[in-house]
mmCIF file of C-alpha atoms in Angstrom:
data_model
loop_
_atom_site.group_PDB
_atom_site.id
_atom_site.type_symbol
_atom_site.label_atom_id
_atom_site.label_comp_id
_atom_site.label_asym_id
_atom_site.label_seq_id
_atom_site.Cartn_x
_atom_site.Cartn_y
_atom_site.Cartn_z
ATOM 1 C CA MET A 2 -22.975 18.884 -20.376
ATOM 2 C CA SER A 3 -20.599 21.067 -22.574
ATOM 3 C CA ASN A 4 -17.868 20.246 -25.221
ATOM 4 C CA GLY A 5 -15.123 20.748 -22.452
ATOM 5 C CA ALA A 6 -16.861 18.372 -19.993
ATOM 6 C CA SER A 7 -14.353 16.464 -17.952
ATOM 7 C CA ASP A 8 -17.097 13.343 -19.037
ATOM 8 C CA PHE A 9 -16.942 13.981 -22.306
ATOM 9 C CA TYR A 10 -17.255 9.843 -23.948
ATOM 10 C CA ALA A 11 -20.227 10.179 -20.990
ATOM 11 C CA LEU A 12 -19.561 7.322 -19.167
ATOM 12 C CA ASP A 13 -22.244 8.575 -16.109
ATOM 13 C CA ASP A 14 -23.761 6.002 -18.451
ATOM 14 C CA LEU A 15 -22.801 3.211 -17.119
ATOM 15 C CA LEU A 16 -22.982 3.981 -14.280
ATOM 16 C CA GLU A 17 -25.879 2.502 -11.555
ATOM 17 C CA PRO A 18 -28.518 5.759 -9.895
ATOM 18 C CA ASP A 19 -27.463 5.021 -7.075
ATOM 19 C CA GLU A 20 -23.334 5.404 -8.039
ATOM 20 C CA VAL A 21 -24.688 8.941 -9.372
ATOM 21 C CA GLU A 22 -25.976 9.300 -6.226
ATOM 22 C CA VAL A 23 -23.454 8.903 -3.476
ATOM 23 C CA ARG A 24 -20.386 10.189 -5.887
ATOM 24 C CA ASP A 25 -22.504 13.995 -5.954
ATOM 25 C CA ARG A 26 -23.389 13.665 -2.737
ATOM 26 C CA VAL A 27 -19.887 13.563 -2.197
ATOM 27 C CA ARG A 28 -18.653 16.254 -4.800
ATOM 28 C CA ASP A 29 -21.558 18.660 -3.404
ATOM 29 C CA PHE A 30 -20.381 18.355 -0.004
ATOM 30 C CA CYS A 31 -16.525 18.670 -0.715
ATOM 31 C CA ALA A 32 -18.036 22.385 -3.089
ATOM 32 C CA ARG A 33 -19.584 24.134 0.106
ATOM 33 C CA GLU A 34 -17.893 22.467 3.003
ATOM 34 C CA VAL A 35 -13.714 21.722 2.026
ATOM 35 C CA THR A 36 -12.596 23.462 -1.227
ATOM 36 C CA PRO A 37 -13.729 27.105 0.473
ATOM 37 C CA VAL A 38 -11.480 26.340 3.555
ATOM 38 C CA ILE A 39 -8.861 23.351 2.934
ATOM 39 C CA ASN A 40 -5.655 25.425 0.801
ATOM 40 C CA ASP A 41 -5.273 27.279 4.758
ATOM 41 C CA TYR A 42 -5.156 23.470 6.666
ATOM 42 C CA TRP A 43 -3.139 22.470 3.775
ATOM 43 C CA GLU A 44 -0.474 25.703 4.115
ATOM 44 C CA ARG A 45 -0.472 25.153 8.065
ATOM 45 C CA ALA A 46 -0.345 21.731 8.320
ATOM 46 C CA GLU A 47 -3.441 21.299 10.540
ATOM 47 C CA PHE A 48 -5.962 18.828 10.343
ATOM 48 C CA PRO A 49 -9.164 19.961 9.439
ATOM 49 C CA PHE A 50 -11.029 18.596 12.880
ATOM 50 C CA GLU A 51 -14.365 20.548 12.914
ATOM 51 C CA LEU A 52 -15.526 18.506 9.549
ATOM 52 C CA VAL A 53 -15.000 14.982 10.901
ATOM 53 C CA PRO A 54 -18.093 15.177 12.309
ATOM 54 C CA LYS A 55 -20.159 16.509 9.250
ATOM 55 C CA ILE A 56 -17.988 13.220 7.075
ATOM 56 C CA ALA A 57 -19.921 11.210 9.667
ATOM 57 C CA GLU A 58 -23.554 12.737 8.234
ATOM 58 C CA LEU A 59 -22.620 10.957 4.974
ATOM 59 C CA GLY A 60 -22.522 7.858 6.047
ATOM 60 C CA ILE A 61 -20.386 7.118 3.867
ATOM 61 C CA ALA A 62 -17.678 5.399 5.721
ATOM 62 C CA GLY A 63 -16.647 1.337 5.084
ATOM 63 C CA GLY A 64 -16.670 1.567 1.546
ATOM 64 C CA THR A 65 -17.781 -1.990 -0.014
ATOM 65 C CA VAL A 66 -17.947 -3.103 3.324
ATOM 66 C CA GLN A 67 -21.283 -4.771 4.108
ATOM 67 C CA GLY A 68 -23.553 -4.594 7.471
ATOM 68 C CA TYR A 69 -22.037 -3.141 11.160
ATOM 69 C CA GLY A 70 -23.712 0.579 10.013
ATOM 70 C CA SER A 71 -21.169 0.569 6.945
ATOM 71 C CA ALA A 72 -21.882 2.680 3.703
ATOM 72 C CA GLY A 73 -21.766 -0.538 1.386
ATOM 73 C CA MET A 74 -20.957 0.327 -1.463
ATOM 74 C CA SER A 75 -20.013 -1.370 -4.683
ATOM 75 C CA ALA A 76 -16.521 -0.432 -5.516
ATOM 76 C CA VAL A 77 -18.094 1.253 -8.402
ATOM 77 C CA ALA A 78 -19.452 3.825 -5.125
ATOM 78 C CA ALA A 79 -16.300 3.126 -3.727
ATOM 79 C CA GLY A 80 -14.132 4.303 -6.305
ATOM 80 C CA LEU A 81 -16.163 7.278 -7.291
ATOM 81 C CA VAL A 82 -16.410 8.418 -3.664
ATOM 82 C CA ALA A 83 -12.116 8.476 -3.769
ATOM 83 C CA ALA A 84 -12.030 10.072 -6.680
ATOM 84 C CA GLU A 85 -14.401 12.909 -5.140
ATOM 85 C CA TRP A 86 -12.314 13.285 -2.257
ATOM 86 C CA ALA A 87 -9.476 13.311 -3.863
ATOM 87 C CA ARG A 88 -10.471 15.323 -6.357
ATOM 88 C CA ALA A 89 -11.221 18.293 -3.439
ATOM 89 C CA ASP A 90 -8.085 17.058 -1.562
ATOM 90 C CA GLY A 91 -5.949 13.976 -0.738
ATOM 91 C CA SER A 92 -5.685 15.647 2.118
ATOM 92 C CA LEU A 93 -9.087 14.047 3.660
ATOM 93 C CA GLY A 94 -9.222 11.597 0.617
ATOM 94 C CA THR A 95 -6.300 9.935 2.753
ATOM 95 C CA PHE A 96 -7.481 10.437 6.095
ATOM 96 C CA TYR A 97 -11.325 8.857 4.514
ATOM 97 C CA GLY A 98 -9.181 6.562 2.633
ATOM 98 C CA VAL A 99 -7.303 5.380 6.199
ATOM 99 C CA HIS A 100 -10.296 4.965 8.358
ATOM 100 C CA SER A 101 -12.217 3.538 5.655
ATOM 101 C CA PHE A 102 -10.439 1.349 2.870
ATOM 102 C CA LEU A 103 -7.632 0.259 5.476
ATOM 103 C CA ALA A 104 -8.730 -0.266 8.437
ATOM 104 C CA MET A 105 -12.351 -1.216 8.907
ATOM 105 C CA GLN A 106 -11.962 -3.168 5.754
ATOM 106 C CA SER A 107 -9.220 -5.033 7.831
ATOM 107 C CA ILE A 108 -11.046 -6.040 10.651
ATOM 108 C CA ALA A 109 -14.537 -6.671 8.063
ATOM 109 C CA LEU A 110 -11.756 -9.238 6.454
ATOM 110 C CA LEU A 111 -9.532 -11.273 8.623
ATOM 111 C CA GLY A 112 -11.749 -10.630 12.045
ATOM 112 C CA ASP A 113 -14.496 -12.548 13.524
ATOM 113 C CA GLU A 114 -17.785 -11.730 14.081
ATOM 114 C CA GLU A 115 -17.305 -10.334 18.000
ATOM 115 C CA GLN A 116 -14.488 -8.459 16.686
ATOM 116 C CA ARG A 117 -16.612 -6.738 13.532
ATOM 117 C CA GLU A 118 -19.092 -5.594 15.758
ATOM 118 C CA ARG A 119 -17.088 -5.052 18.579
ATOM 119 C CA TRP A 120 -15.311 -2.645 16.451
ATOM 120 C CA LEU A 121 -16.943 -1.127 12.846
ATOM 121 C CA PRO A 122 -20.678 -0.002 14.365
ATOM 122 C CA ALA A 123 -18.908 3.075 16.387
ATOM 123 C CA MET A 124 -16.248 3.560 13.688
ATOM 124 C CA ALA A 125 -19.245 3.931 10.158
ATOM 125 C CA ARG A 126 -20.387 6.694 12.862
ATOM 126 C CA MET A 127 -16.284 8.001 12.801
ATOM 127 C CA GLU A 128 -16.538 7.555 16.516
ATOM 128 C CA THR A 129 -14.004 5.878 16.485
ATOM 129 C CA ILE A 130 -11.000 6.581 13.978
ATOM 130 C CA GLY A 131 -9.363 4.180 12.437
ATOM 131 C CA ALA A 132 -5.608 3.256 11.750
ATOM 132 C CA PHE A 133 -3.670 1.058 9.718
ATOM 133 C CA GLY A 134 0.311 -0.130 10.283
ATOM 134 C CA LEU A 135 2.116 -1.561 7.924
ATOM 135 C CA THR A 136 5.335 0.614 6.922
ATOM 136 C CA GLU A 137 8.693 0.968 9.057
ATOM 137 C CA PRO A 138 11.586 3.163 8.650
ATOM 138 C CA GLU A 139 12.863 0.178 7.678
ATOM 139 C CA HIS A 140 10.451 -1.720 5.526
ATOM 140 C CA GLY A 141 9.057 -0.050 2.603
ATOM 141 C CA SER A 142 8.764 -1.846 -0.466
ATOM 142 C CA ASP A 143 9.600 -4.724 1.248
ATOM 143 C CA ALA A 144 7.195 -4.418 3.443
ATOM 144 C CA VAL A 145 6.260 -8.063 3.900
ATOM 145 C CA ALA A 146 10.060 -7.951 5.530
ATOM 146 C CA LEU A 147 8.862 -5.436 9.383
ATOM 147 C CA SER A 148 10.177 -6.299 11.776
ATOM 148 C CA THR A 149 8.176 -5.553 14.640
ATOM 149 C CA GLN A 150 7.292 -8.529 17.285
ATOM 150 C CA ALA A 151 4.236 -9.544 18.865
ATOM 151 C CA ARG A 152 5.142 -12.869 22.072
ATOM 152 C CA ARG A 153 2.622 -14.108 24.201
ATOM 153 C CA ASP A 154 2.686 -13.701 27.721
ATOM 154 C CA GLY A 155 -1.032 -15.446 28.764
ATOM 155 C CA ASP A 156 -4.148 -13.045 28.467
ATOM 156 C CA GLU A 157 -2.441 -10.577 26.546
ATOM 157 C CA TYR A 158 0.574 -10.803 23.685
ATOM 158 C CA VAL A 159 3.624 -7.879 24.404
ATOM 159 C CA LEU A 160 4.425 -5.693 20.489
ATOM 160 C CA ASN A 161 8.195 -5.015 20.562
ATOM 161 C CA GLY A 162 9.422 -1.932 17.218
ATOM 162 C CA ARG A 163 8.834 0.566 15.158
ATOM 163 C CA LYS A 164 6.458 2.016 12.189
ATOM 164 C CA LYS A 165 6.627 5.127 10.156
ATOM 165 C CA TRP A 166 4.120 7.068 7.685
ATOM 166 C CA ILE A 167 1.040 6.070 9.692
ATOM 167 C CA GLY A 168 -1.313 7.703 8.415
ATOM 168 C CA ASN A 169 -4.010 8.899 10.997
ATOM 169 C CA GLY A 170 -1.311 7.497 13.710
ATOM 170 C CA THR A 171 -1.478 10.642 16.288
ATOM 171 C CA ILE A 172 -4.934 11.669 16.260
ATOM 172 C CA ALA A 173 -6.637 7.130 15.375
ATOM 173 C CA ASP A 174 -9.176 5.955 19.170
ATOM 174 C CA LEU A 175 -7.086 2.848 17.273
ATOM 175 C CA VAL A 176 -4.597 1.781 15.263
ATOM 176 C CA LEU A 177 -4.243 -1.749 13.596
ATOM 177 C CA ILE A 178 -0.559 -3.255 13.987
ATOM 178 C CA TRP A 179 0.636 -5.808 11.726
ATOM 179 C CA ALA A 180 3.893 -7.869 13.485
ATOM 180 C CA ARG A 181 5.263 -11.026 13.271
ATOM 181 C CA GLY A 182 4.719 -13.989 16.114
ATOM 182 C CA GLU A 183 6.693 -15.896 17.812
ATOM 183 C CA ASP A 184 6.051 -18.380 15.069
ATOM 184 C CA GLY A 185 7.651 -16.078 12.502
ATOM 185 C CA ASN A 186 4.265 -15.115 11.065
ATOM 186 C CA VAL A 187 2.135 -11.098 10.490
ATOM 187 C CA GLY A 188 -0.347 -11.271 12.747
ATOM 188 C CA GLY A 189 -3.586 -8.182 13.112
ATOM 189 C CA TYR A 190 -3.461 -6.264 16.599
ATOM 190 C CA VAL A 191 -5.300 -3.640 16.984
ATOM 191 C CA VAL A 192 -4.218 -0.575 19.262
ATOM 192 C CA PRO A 193 -6.264 1.578 21.243
ATOM 193 C CA LYS A 194 -5.378 4.866 21.560
ATOM 194 C CA GLY A 195 -3.131 5.006 25.850
ATOM 195 C CA SER A 196 -1.934 2.447 25.281
ATOM 196 C CA ILE A 197 0.953 1.964 27.794
ATOM 197 C CA GLY A 198 4.351 2.220 25.882
ATOM 198 C CA TRP A 199 3.009 3.476 22.531
ATOM 199 C CA THR A 200 4.809 6.354 21.695
ATOM 200 C CA ALA A 201 3.301 8.103 17.999
ATOM 201 C CA THR A 202 5.162 11.276 16.558
ATOM 202 C CA ARG A 203 3.913 13.745 14.273
ATOM 203 C CA MET A 204 5.177 13.929 11.235
ATOM 204 C CA THR A 205 6.509 17.040 10.103
ATOM 205 C CA GLY A 206 8.221 19.487 6.919
ATOM 206 C CA LYS A 207 5.813 17.262 4.515
ATOM 207 C CA THR A 208 5.097 18.715 1.529
ATOM 208 C CA ALA A 209 2.604 16.403 0.233
ATOM 209 C CA LEU A 210 -0.718 15.689 2.230
ATOM 210 C CA ARG A 211 -0.127 18.182 4.775
ATOM 211 C CA ALA A 212 -3.464 18.655 6.553
ATOM 212 C CA VAL A 213 -3.239 14.505 6.989
ATOM 213 C CA TRP A 214 -1.738 13.842 9.748
ATOM 214 C CA GLN A 215 1.296 10.783 9.627
ATOM 215 C CA ALA A 216 3.136 9.380 12.763
ATOM 216 C CA GLU A 217 6.275 7.533 13.315
ATOM 217 C CA ILE A 218 4.919 5.004 16.330
ATOM 218 C CA THR A 219 6.954 3.383 18.892
ATOM 219 C CA LEU A 220 5.868 0.473 20.695
ATOM 220 C CA ALA A 221 7.767 -0.450 24.025
ATOM 221 C CA ASP A 222 6.535 -3.216 25.229
ATOM 222 C CA VAL A 223 2.818 -2.239 24.309
ATOM 223 C CA ARG A 224 0.595 -5.052 25.805
ATOM 224 C CA VAL A 225 -3.026 -5.532 24.347
ATOM 225 C CA PRO A 226 -5.421 -8.079 25.235
ATOM 226 C CA ALA A 227 -4.516 -11.385 23.319
ATOM 227 C CA GLU A 228 -8.440 -11.424 21.833
ATOM 228 C CA ASN A 229 -7.351 -8.308 19.970
ATOM 229 C CA LYS A 230 -5.762 -10.523 17.297
ATOM 230 C CA LEU A 231 -8.049 -9.928 14.859
ATOM 231 C CA ALA A 232 -8.906 -13.498 14.133
ATOM 232 C CA ASN A 233 -7.876 -13.877 10.741
ATOM 233 C CA CYS A 234 -5.037 -13.763 9.752
ATOM 234 C CA HIS A 235 -2.129 -16.019 9.699
ATOM 235 C CA SER A 236 0.159 -14.348 7.697
ATOM 236 C CA PHE A 237 1.586 -12.275 5.295
ATOM 237 C CA LYS A 238 -1.034 -13.551 2.908
ATOM 238 C CA ASP A 239 -3.844 -12.562 4.015
ATOM 239 C CA VAL A 240 -2.295 -8.695 4.911
ATOM 240 C CA SER A 241 -1.858 -8.913 0.853
ATOM 241 C CA VAL A 242 -5.940 -9.152 0.478
ATOM 242 C CA VAL A 243 -6.523 -6.276 2.200
ATOM 243 C CA LEU A 244 -3.330 -4.430 0.231
ATOM 244 C CA ASP A 245 -5.602 -5.732 -2.531
ATOM 245 C CA ARG A 246 -8.736 -5.279 -2.178
ATOM 246 C CA THR A 247 -7.969 -1.374 -1.457
ATOM 247 C CA ARG A 248 -5.207 -0.545 -3.592
ATOM 248 C CA TYR A 249 -7.442 0.284 -7.151
ATOM 249 C CA THR A 250 -8.776 2.504 -4.896
ATOM 250 C CA VAL A 251 -5.661 4.714 -5.353
ATOM 251 C CA ALA A 252 -6.260 4.386 -8.907
ATOM 252 C CA TRP A 253 -9.721 6.073 -8.473
ATOM 253 C CA ARG A 254 -7.617 8.652 -6.573
ATOM 254 C CA ALA A 255 -5.170 9.801 -8.436
ATOM 255 C CA LEU A 256 -8.055 9.830 -11.365
ATOM 256 C CA GLY A 257 -10.086 12.742 -8.805
ATOM 257 C CA ILE A 258 -6.798 14.572 -8.980
ATOM 258 C CA ALA A 259 -6.814 14.343 -12.502
ATOM 259 C CA GLU A 260 -10.083 15.719 -13.507
ATOM 260 C CA ALA A 261 -9.481 18.321 -11.087
ATOM 261 C CA ALA A 262 -6.116 19.582 -12.767
ATOM 262 C CA TYR A 263 -7.957 19.198 -16.085
ATOM 263 C CA ASP A 264 -11.497 21.341 -15.121
ATOM 264 C CA LEU A 265 -9.450 23.978 -12.818
ATOM 265 C CA ALA A 266 -6.906 24.465 -16.220
ATOM 266 C CA LEU A 267 -9.433 24.200 -18.623
ATOM 267 C CA GLN A 268 -11.353 27.438 -16.756
ATOM 268 C CA HIS A 269 -7.838 29.481 -16.082
ATOM 269 C CA THR A 270 -7.445 29.039 -19.364
ATOM 270 C CA LEU A 271 -10.715 30.583 -20.914
ATOM 271 C CA GLN A 272 -10.550 33.602 -18.269
ATOM 272 C CA ARG A 273 -7.057 34.145 -19.085
ATOM 273 C CA GLU A 274 -5.800 37.033 -21.551
ATOM 274 C CA GLN A 275 -2.665 37.570 -23.141
ATOM 275 C CA PHE A 276 -1.873 39.258 -26.474
ATOM 276 C CA GLY A 277 -5.695 39.946 -26.936
ATOM 277 C CA GLN A 278 -7.663 36.692 -26.926
ATOM 278 C CA PRO A 279 -7.711 34.077 -24.350
ATOM 279 C CA ILE A 280 -4.947 31.715 -23.926
ATOM 280 C CA ALA A 281 -7.649 28.109 -24.224
ATOM 281 C CA GLY A 282 -7.462 29.432 -28.498
ATOM 282 C CA TYR A 283 -3.389 28.724 -28.313
ATOM 283 C CA GLN A 284 -3.065 25.773 -30.321
ATOM 284 C CA LEU A 285 -0.341 24.756 -28.192
ATOM 285 C CA VAL A 286 -2.444 24.809 -25.076
ATOM 286 C CA GLN A 287 -5.674 23.209 -26.513
ATOM 287 C CA ASP A 288 -3.926 20.509 -27.370
ATOM 288 C CA LYS A 289 -2.238 19.994 -24.158
ATOM 289 C CA LEU A 290 -5.681 20.410 -23.156
ATOM 290 C CA ALA A 291 -7.050 17.770 -25.839
ATOM 291 C CA ARG A 292 -4.426 15.813 -24.571
ATOM 292 C CA MET A 293 -5.076 15.224 -21.172
ATOM 293 C CA LEU A 294 -9.034 15.291 -21.618
ATOM 294 C CA ALA A 295 -7.798 11.581 -23.943
ATOM 295 C CA GLU A 296 -5.858 10.316 -20.606
ATOM 296 C CA ILE A 297 -8.520 10.980 -18.314
ATOM 297 C CA THR A 298 -10.925 9.035 -20.045
ATOM 298 C CA SER A 299 -8.450 5.907 -21.135
ATOM 299 C CA MET A 300 -7.345 6.603 -16.920
ATOM 300 C CA ARG A 301 -11.895 6.276 -15.852
ATOM 301 C CA LEU A 302 -13.117 3.524 -18.138
ATOM 302 C CA LEU A 303 -9.810 1.966 -16.657
ATOM 303 C CA SER A 304 -10.940 2.488 -12.813
ATOM 304 C CA TRP A 305 -14.667 1.570 -13.749
ATOM 305 C CA ARG A 306 -13.889 -1.767 -15.937
ATOM 306 C CA LEU A 307 -11.273 -2.797 -12.556
ATOM 307 C CA SER A 308 -14.325 -1.949 -9.917
ATOM 308 C CA LYS A 309 -17.018 -3.660 -11.834
ATOM 309 C CA LEU A 310 -14.097 -6.483 -12.374
ATOM 310 C CA ALA A 311 -13.417 -6.787 -7.895
ATOM 311 C CA ASP A 312 -17.496 -6.225 -7.850
ATOM 312 C CA GLU A 313 -17.676 -9.674 -9.571
ATOM 313 C CA GLY A 314 -14.669 -10.722 -7.305
ATOM 314 C CA ARG A 315 -12.128 -11.253 -10.678
ATOM 315 C CA MET A 316 -10.328 -8.241 -10.481
ATOM 316 C CA THR A 317 -6.638 -10.249 -9.170
ATOM 317 C CA ALA A 318 -4.128 -8.308 -7.382
ATOM 318 C CA ALA A 319 -1.986 -7.636 -11.151
ATOM 319 C CA MET A 320 -5.165 -5.512 -12.239
ATOM 320 C CA ALA A 321 -4.977 -3.548 -9.562
ATOM 321 C CA SER A 322 -0.943 -2.538 -9.524
ATOM 322 C CA MET A 323 -1.782 -2.247 -13.240
ATOM 323 C CA ALA A 324 -4.552 0.559 -12.330
ATOM 324 C CA LYS A 325 -2.420 2.575 -10.117
ATOM 325 C CA MET A 326 0.755 2.648 -12.013
ATOM 326 C CA ASN A 327 -0.740 3.774 -15.115
ATOM 327 C CA ASN A 328 -3.340 6.062 -13.352
ATOM 328 C CA CYS A 329 -0.985 7.793 -10.693
ATOM 329 C CA LYS A 330 2.051 8.058 -13.730
ATOM 330 C CA LYS A 331 -0.431 9.845 -16.089
ATOM 331 C CA ALA A 332 -2.282 11.772 -13.412
ATOM 332 C CA ARG A 333 1.319 13.191 -12.245
ATOM 333 C CA ALA A 334 1.609 14.331 -15.956
ATOM 334 C CA ILE A 335 -1.351 15.848 -16.281
ATOM 335 C CA VAL A 336 -1.195 17.773 -13.288
ATOM 336 C CA ALA A 337 2.723 19.570 -13.906
ATOM 337 C CA ASP A 338 0.426 19.660 -17.690
ATOM 338 C CA ALA A 339 -2.221 22.349 -15.574
ATOM 339 C CA ARG A 340 -0.114 24.136 -13.109
ATOM 340 C CA ASP A 341 2.063 24.930 -16.087
ATOM 341 C CA LEU A 342 -0.720 26.211 -17.694
ATOM 342 C CA PHE A 343 -1.851 28.650 -15.495
ATOM 343 C CA GLY A 344 1.952 30.574 -15.434
ATOM 344 C CA GLY A 345 2.775 32.231 -11.922
ATOM 345 C CA ASP A 346 -0.216 31.583 -10.833
ATOM 346 C CA GLY A 347 0.264 28.207 -10.710
ATOM 347 C CA ILE A 348 2.481 27.929 -7.446
ATOM 348 C CA LEU A 349 -0.213 30.321 -5.635
ATOM 349 C CA LEU A 350 -2.301 27.778 -2.928
ATOM 350 C CA GLU A 351 -5.594 29.800 -4.042
ATOM 351 C CA HIS A 352 -5.608 28.212 -7.301
ATOM 352 C CA HIS A 353 -6.065 24.979 -6.426
ATOM 353 C CA ILE A 354 -3.423 23.675 -8.674
ATOM 354 C CA ALA A 355 -0.115 24.095 -6.659
ATOM 355 C CA ARG A 356 -2.130 21.695 -3.919
ATOM 356 C CA HIS A 357 -2.683 19.229 -6.032
ATOM 357 C CA HIS A 358 0.784 19.186 -7.654
ATOM 358 C CA ALA A 359 2.012 18.086 -4.880
ATOM 359 C CA ASP A 360 -0.158 15.777 -3.627
ATOM 360 C CA ILE A 361 0.234 13.528 -6.690
ATOM 361 C CA GLU A 362 3.794 13.337 -5.511
ATOM 362 C CA ALA A 363 2.320 11.147 -2.469
ATOM 363 C CA ILE A 364 -0.416 9.317 -4.713
ATOM 364 C CA TYR A 365 2.524 8.327 -7.336
ATOM 365 C CA THR A 366 4.534 6.432 -3.962
ATOM 366 C CA PHE A 367 1.818 5.022 -1.875
ATOM 367 C CA GLU A 368 0.165 1.830 -1.921
ATOM 368 C CA GLY A 369 2.745 0.676 -3.826
ATOM 369 C CA THR A 370 5.520 2.714 -5.706
ATOM 370 C CA ASP A 371 5.741 2.761 -9.908
ATOM 371 C CA HIS A 372 8.604 0.822 -10.352
ATOM 372 C CA VAL A 373 7.114 -1.671 -7.625
ATOM 373 C CA GLN A 374 3.738 -2.290 -9.971
ATOM 374 C CA ALA A 375 5.419 -2.664 -12.986
ATOM 375 C CA LEU A 376 6.784 -5.597 -11.053
ATOM 376 C CA ILE A 377 3.282 -7.048 -9.452
ATOM 377 C CA VAL A 378 1.842 -6.591 -13.226
ATOM 378 C CA GLY A 379 5.040 -8.387 -15.487
ATOM 379 C CA ARG A 380 5.793 -11.101 -12.469
ATOM 380 C CA ASP A 381 1.818 -12.095 -13.551
ATOM 381 C CA ILE A 382 2.236 -11.713 -17.546
ATOM 382 C CA THR A 383 6.050 -13.691 -17.337
ATOM 383 C CA GLY A 384 5.389 -16.318 -14.848
ATOM 384 C CA LEU A 385 9.190 -15.014 -13.268
ATOM 385 C CA SER A 386 9.938 -12.745 -9.863
ATOM 386 C CA ALA A 387 12.155 -9.718 -11.141
ATOM 387 C CA ILE A 388 10.972 -8.526 -7.032
ATOM 388 C CA THR A 389 12.764 -11.071 -5.318
ATOM 389 C CA GLY A 390 14.851 -12.241 -7.757
ATOM 390 C CA ARG A 391 12.707 -16.176 -7.459
ATOM 391 C CA ARG A 392 15.139 -16.693 -4.422
ATOM 392 C CA PRO A 393 12.925 -20.046 -2.992
ATOM 393 C CA ALA A 394 13.005 -19.099 0.947
ATOM 394 C CA ARG A 395 10.474 -15.571 -0.782
ATOM 395 C CA ALA A 396 9.017 -17.151 -4.082
ATOM 396 C CA GLN A 397 5.614 -17.443 -2.566
ATOM 397 C CA GLU A 398 5.653 -13.678 -0.571
ATOM 398 C CA LYS A 399 4.165 -10.562 -2.152
ATOM 399 C CA PRO A 400 5.575 -6.436 -1.677
ATOM 400 C CA ALA A 401 3.282 -4.053 -0.476
ATOM 401 C CA ASP A 402 4.617 -1.052 -0.789
ATOM 402 C CA ALA A 403 3.229 0.095 2.128
ATOM 403 C CA PRO A 404 3.353 3.796 2.400
ATOM 404 C CA GLN A 405 -0.807 3.782 2.203
ATOM 405 C CA SER A 406 0.048 3.895 6.040
ATOM 406 C CA ILE A 407 0.425 7.424 4.356
#
């Protein structure tokens, strides 16, 4: 290992052999199949459909979901996989994360046995692609106030409402729609592709995560069988369980982008010569590289410890929020410094750093903005909610800042 390697403190020694194996398997796949082609897809804002069967062959769908043909990884392994996707490309990381961590995890946690058997095996094989429909045009951080409605009509539910920023929404075979029932509680409804009254429109004009598609969805009297309502989702608190269980992977994704940015910057500054020597030999450049590496090292330790706590069943929502807040903010600064070290080349896609520079803005925002994450941590350490204004009617609800649907 060279002195420039991002694992400066030999943190790989903390990993189990199976965790290293799955990380390296994804890293090798991305080096062969993703990095050589992804800039073109990103520039054209096209999704790389031909990669999906190849991703399926990796056998990693489902992340930590146990059984039903899913990968059944540890939380550490799932985090490492999330980081590797982000290290290669944030768009594919989002595609995989929405399918595995949000859609499959929701069914695994909140579905009954029949529902898990009905949907998860095909999703694990990636023959069925999933999406997660929580965010609405008027409800992002305040997702608990979602207004999509579900009404019981005989042996069906009738759904009406709108969703926005739904990752995989135009390509998914099934979409989990979170809607408020007649009793006022939020439930999850699995809506199959092609349902009458369903309209999914691809969002355009994005400046980040351009190679994955998000949708604006309209539900106009969409009917789904009663058995498509997740049996163990009774309120928004149950939705929050899924969000809390997946948020830690976003901290890993921020780490992955930061590692990619550092590696690219180090390689570039060692090769780029100005005034007769590599620019890596200048004090200002070395100062930036040293500080970038120090932040990455702390981010890796935080991510690893959080995932170990998750595996032990000790991770809390506030812990996950702290990691997301910390890592995304640091990654944003690291990517900006890396782009700066590229000079003019830093805005050319061929060097990859421009893509990461754009994509970190989305990761910084979704699954809870920086400010919302800080307030979740603040509520935990003070016992006082600055989010709801301590209004009794909302005191028990938690914000979800849902654009992980992104």
